């Protein structure tokens, strides 16, 4: 399996120095890669360690320069960044929670819905703001799981699978009362 954790390289090389709003690139995200066996016998700690080593390698200044050069060329030719060997599975790891902790998302909440309270106390702000992602038409999303946020109410995620698998998932959700409304 190919595992591709992301690392923030902002401020780590001269090209990416300065205040983020005025900088060359606001969010400088580089992908690292590691090959790892993934099955029931592999402990989560081994997967985490392999991803951590890949991130440490990606954060070396000379590696950042190489990645930025490769990304510029990929953008020039229109190549996507999710690459793995034929017949291989792909695991993508990223965590933006720390980057978002000080951001004020209240302008993103629809004022009309906030005034109505969305079924809560009038004028109360929602407890969670859900951020999604956008992809170009034709982007394969066959096996995808993204956890966008977590709150007291539960998790918000995007999940996709092949049609036969989705039928099995729907049957499982219907049989489990704890997952009602999932």
mmCIF file of C-alpha atoms in Angstrom:
data_model
loop_
_atom_site.group_PDB
_atom_site.id
_atom_site.type_symbol
_atom_site.label_atom_id
_atom_site.label_comp_id
_atom_site.label_asym_id
_atom_site.label_seq_id
_atom_site.Cartn_x
_atom_site.Cartn_y
_atom_site.Cartn_z
ATOM 1 C CA UNK A 1 0.000 0.000 0.000
ATOM 2 C CA UNK A 2 1.143 3.526 -0.707
ATOM 3 C CA UNK A 3 0.648 5.909 2.210
ATOM 4 C CA UNK A 4 0.856 9.638 1.512
ATOM 5 C CA UNK A 5 0.842 11.824 4.647
ATOM 6 C CA UNK A 6 0.875 15.601 4.114
ATOM 7 C CA UNK A 7 3.212 18.075 5.804
ATOM 8 C CA UNK A 8 3.012 21.870 6.053
ATOM 9 C CA UNK A 9 6.287 23.305 4.738
ATOM 10 C CA UNK A 10 5.394 27.002 5.207
ATOM 11 C CA UNK A 11 8.393 28.935 6.537
ATOM 12 C CA UNK A 12 10.867 26.072 6.089
ATOM 13 C CA UNK A 13 12.658 27.359 2.968
ATOM 14 C CA UNK A 14 13.411 30.963 1.853
ATOM 15 C CA UNK A 15 10.760 30.902 -0.901
ATOM 16 C CA UNK A 16 8.080 30.150 1.704
ATOM 17 C CA UNK A 17 9.045 32.755 4.345
ATOM 18 C CA UNK A 18 7.038 35.789 5.439
ATOM 19 C CA UNK A 19 3.535 36.451 6.639
ATOM 20 C CA UNK A 20 1.108 33.925 5.223
ATOM 21 C CA UNK A 21 -1.285 36.464 3.601
ATOM 22 C CA UNK A 22 1.562 38.166 1.713
ATOM 23 C CA UNK A 23 3.654 35.066 1.095
ATOM 24 C CA UNK A 24 4.300 33.324 -2.215
ATOM 25 C CA UNK A 25 2.020 30.419 -1.221
ATOM 26 C CA UNK A 26 -0.459 30.739 1.657
ATOM 27 C CA UNK A 27 -0.628 27.044 2.547
ATOM 28 C CA UNK A 28 2.449 25.142 1.451
ATOM 29 C CA UNK A 29 1.466 21.504 1.689
ATOM 30 C CA UNK A 30 3.790 18.772 0.496
ATOM 31 C CA UNK A 31 3.029 15.095 0.224
ATOM 32 C CA UNK A 32 5.414 12.438 1.420
ATOM 33 C CA UNK A 33 5.194 8.748 0.616
ATOM 34 C CA UNK A 34 5.925 5.413 2.203
ATOM 35 C CA UNK A 35 5.255 1.824 1.167
ATOM 36 C CA UNK A 36 3.696 -0.238 3.947
ATOM 37 C CA UNK A 37 1.931 -3.574 4.269
ATOM 38 C CA UNK A 38 -1.599 -3.005 5.497
ATOM 39 C CA UNK A 39 -3.662 -5.844 6.889
ATOM 40 C CA UNK A 40 -5.092 -6.968 10.239
ATOM 41 C CA UNK A 41 -1.691 -8.082 11.529
ATOM 42 C CA UNK A 42 -0.080 -4.624 11.233
ATOM 43 C CA UNK A 43 -0.421 -2.582 14.443
ATOM 44 C CA UNK A 44 -1.615 1.028 14.136
ATOM 45 C CA UNK A 45 1.632 2.153 15.800
ATOM 46 C CA UNK A 46 3.639 0.725 12.881
ATOM 47 C CA UNK A 47 1.484 2.584 10.346
ATOM 48 C CA UNK A 48 1.808 5.805 12.368
ATOM 49 C CA UNK A 49 5.593 5.395 12.644
ATOM 50 C CA UNK A 50 5.963 4.817 8.879
ATOM 51 C CA UNK A 51 3.920 7.955 8.197
ATOM 52 C CA UNK A 52 5.941 9.967 10.744
ATOM 53 C CA UNK A 53 9.238 8.904 9.126
ATOM 54 C CA UNK A 54 7.876 9.903 5.703
ATOM 55 C CA UNK A 55 6.890 13.338 7.036
ATOM 56 C CA UNK A 56 10.311 13.853 8.648
ATOM 57 C CA UNK A 57 11.954 13.060 5.304
ATOM 58 C CA UNK A 58 9.593 15.417 3.446
ATOM 59 C CA UNK A 59 10.479 18.283 5.811
ATOM 60 C CA UNK A 60 14.179 18.277 4.932
ATOM 61 C CA UNK A 61 14.907 21.591 3.072
ATOM 62 C CA UNK A 62 16.412 19.858 0.031
ATOM 63 C CA UNK A 63 13.359 17.573 -0.202
ATOM 64 C CA UNK A 64 11.010 20.578 0.006
ATOM 65 C CA UNK A 65 12.804 22.198 -2.945
ATOM 66 C CA UNK A 66 12.401 18.994 -4.975
ATOM 67 C CA UNK A 67 8.702 18.697 -4.060
ATOM 68 C CA UNK A 68 7.973 22.315 -5.016
ATOM 69 C CA UNK A 69 9.679 21.783 -8.387
ATOM 70 C CA UNK A 70 7.696 18.595 -8.996
ATOM 71 C CA UNK A 71 4.407 20.286 -8.001
ATOM 72 C CA UNK A 72 5.033 23.206 -10.372
ATOM 73 C CA UNK A 73 5.554 20.740 -13.228
ATOM 74 C CA UNK A 74 2.455 18.724 -12.247
ATOM 75 C CA UNK A 75 0.367 21.909 -12.325
ATOM 76 C CA UNK A 76 1.871 22.870 -15.689
ATOM 77 C CA UNK A 77 0.870 19.541 -17.301
ATOM 78 C CA UNK A 78 -2.413 19.146 -15.387
ATOM 79 C CA UNK A 79 -1.398 16.022 -13.447
ATOM 80 C CA UNK A 80 -3.130 15.211 -10.157
ATOM 81 C CA UNK A 81 -1.181 14.452 -6.986
ATOM 82 C CA UNK A 82 -2.771 11.144 -5.969
ATOM 83 C CA UNK A 83 -0.427 8.586 -7.498
ATOM 84 C CA UNK A 84 0.159 4.917 -6.665
ATOM 85 C CA UNK A 85 1.271 1.771 -8.441
ATOM 86 C CA UNK A 86 -1.229 -0.237 -10.558
ATOM 87 C CA UNK A 87 -3.476 -2.506 -8.437
ATOM 88 C CA UNK A 88 -2.176 -0.858 -5.268
ATOM 89 C CA UNK A 89 -4.332 0.711 -2.565
ATOM 90 C CA UNK A 90 -3.750 4.277 -1.471
ATOM 91 C CA UNK A 91 -3.866 5.754 2.048
ATOM 92 C CA UNK A 92 -3.809 9.526 2.407
ATOM 93 C CA UNK A 93 -3.160 11.027 5.858
ATOM 94 C CA UNK A 94 -3.591 14.659 6.889
ATOM 95 C CA UNK A 95 -4.747 16.588 9.946
ATOM 96 C CA UNK A 96 -5.661 20.272 9.800
ATOM 97 C CA UNK A 97 -7.181 20.551 13.294
ATOM 98 C CA UNK A 98 -4.221 22.460 14.743
ATOM 99 C CA UNK A 99 -4.182 24.872 11.799
ATOM 100 C CA UNK A 100 -7.890 25.681 12.244
ATOM 101 C CA UNK A 101 -7.991 26.148 16.032
ATOM 102 C CA UNK A 102 -7.739 29.965 15.983
ATOM 103 C CA UNK A 103 -9.812 30.645 12.854
ATOM 104 C CA UNK A 104 -13.186 32.386 13.147
ATOM 105 C CA UNK A 105 -15.632 30.622 10.837
ATOM 106 C CA UNK A 106 -18.699 32.627 11.915
ATOM 107 C CA UNK A 107 -18.777 34.631 8.619
ATOM 108 C CA UNK A 108 -19.268 31.305 6.806
ATOM 109 C CA UNK A 109 -22.525 30.606 8.651
ATOM 110 C CA UNK A 110 -25.618 31.738 6.739
ATOM 111 C CA UNK A 111 -26.983 34.703 8.731
ATOM 112 C CA UNK A 112 -30.622 33.745 8.023
ATOM 113 C CA UNK A 113 -30.092 30.244 9.408
ATOM 114 C CA UNK A 114 -28.218 31.631 12.435
ATOM 115 C CA UNK A 115 -31.098 34.058 13.168
ATOM 116 C CA UNK A 116 -33.575 31.193 12.967
ATOM 117 C CA UNK A 117 -31.354 29.238 15.350
ATOM 118 C CA UNK A 118 -31.539 26.055 13.284
ATOM 119 C CA UNK A 119 -33.945 24.526 15.807
ATOM 120 C CA UNK A 120 -31.890 25.679 18.782
ATOM 121 C CA UNK A 121 -32.253 28.840 20.860
ATOM 122 C CA UNK A 122 -32.988 31.844 18.621
ATOM 123 C CA UNK A 123 -29.782 33.518 17.487
ATOM 124 C CA UNK A 124 -27.532 30.757 18.811
ATOM 125 C CA UNK A 125 -24.601 29.915 16.573
ATOM 126 C CA UNK A 126 -24.309 26.314 15.372
ATOM 127 C CA UNK A 127 -21.933 24.201 17.461
ATOM 128 C CA UNK A 128 -20.069 22.921 14.440
ATOM 129 C CA UNK A 129 -19.077 24.315 11.072
ATOM 130 C CA UNK A 130 -18.601 21.643 8.431
ATOM 131 C CA UNK A 131 -15.986 22.197 5.751
ATOM 132 C CA UNK A 132 -16.061 20.121 2.604
ATOM 133 C CA UNK A 133 -13.813 19.864 -0.390
ATOM 134 C CA UNK A 134 -14.157 20.304 -4.121
ATOM 135 C CA UNK A 135 -12.851 18.132 -6.915
ATOM 136 C CA UNK A 136 -12.823 18.461 -10.668
ATOM 137 C CA UNK A 137 -15.429 16.495 -12.648
ATOM 138 C CA UNK A 138 -14.198 13.000 -13.417
ATOM 139 C CA UNK A 139 -11.976 12.740 -10.334
ATOM 140 C CA UNK A 140 -12.183 9.127 -9.109
ATOM 141 C CA UNK A 141 -13.687 8.939 -5.617
ATOM 142 C CA UNK A 142 -14.378 5.224 -5.557
ATOM 143 C CA UNK A 143 -12.808 4.408 -2.184
ATOM 144 C CA UNK A 144 -12.838 7.556 -0.095
ATOM 145 C CA UNK A 145 -13.291 8.400 3.563
ATOM 146 C CA UNK A 146 -12.747 11.914 4.861
ATOM 147 C CA UNK A 147 -13.621 12.887 8.432
ATOM 148 C CA UNK A 148 -14.302 16.633 8.244
ATOM 149 C CA UNK A 149 -15.266 17.388 11.841
ATOM 150 C CA UNK A 150 -16.336 15.991 15.201
ATOM 151 C CA UNK A 151 -18.670 17.435 17.817
ATOM 152 C CA UNK A 152 -20.894 16.245 20.665
ATOM 153 C CA UNK A 153 -23.439 15.247 18.012
ATOM 154 C CA UNK A 154 -20.983 12.918 16.278
ATOM 155 C CA UNK A 155 -18.795 12.948 13.186
ATOM 156 C CA UNK A 156 -19.343 14.540 9.787
ATOM 157 C CA UNK A 157 -17.651 12.610 7.029
ATOM 158 C CA UNK A 158 -17.679 11.895 3.335
ATOM 159 C CA UNK A 159 -17.592 8.258 2.349
ATOM 160 C CA UNK A 160 -17.761 6.521 -1.004
ATOM 161 C CA UNK A 161 -17.400 2.970 -2.243
ATOM 162 C CA UNK A 162 -18.325 0.738 -5.165
ATOM 163 C CA UNK A 163 -22.110 0.184 -5.629
ATOM 164 C CA UNK A 164 -22.111 -3.428 -4.310
ATOM 165 C CA UNK A 165 -20.235 -2.285 -1.206
ATOM 166 C CA UNK A 166 -22.645 0.611 -0.644
ATOM 167 C CA UNK A 167 -25.581 -1.840 -0.653
ATOM 168 C CA UNK A 168 -23.825 -3.815 2.095
ATOM 169 C CA UNK A 169 -23.156 -0.612 4.069
ATOM 170 C CA UNK A 170 -26.828 0.422 3.755
ATOM 171 C CA UNK A 171 -27.937 -3.015 5.031
ATOM 172 C CA UNK A 172 -25.550 -2.756 7.990
ATOM 173 C CA UNK A 173 -26.788 0.736 8.904
ATOM 174 C CA UNK A 174 -30.432 -0.400 8.657
ATOM 175 C CA UNK A 175 -29.789 -3.352 11.023
ATOM 176 C CA UNK A 176 -27.980 -1.320 13.690
ATOM 177 C CA UNK A 177 -30.296 0.975 15.733
ATOM 178 C CA UNK A 178 -27.292 2.877 17.154
ATOM 179 C CA UNK A 179 -26.536 4.150 13.650
ATOM 180 C CA UNK A 180 -30.052 5.405 12.880
ATOM 181 C CA UNK A 181 -29.872 8.605 10.856
ATOM 182 C CA UNK A 182 -26.198 8.063 10.018
#
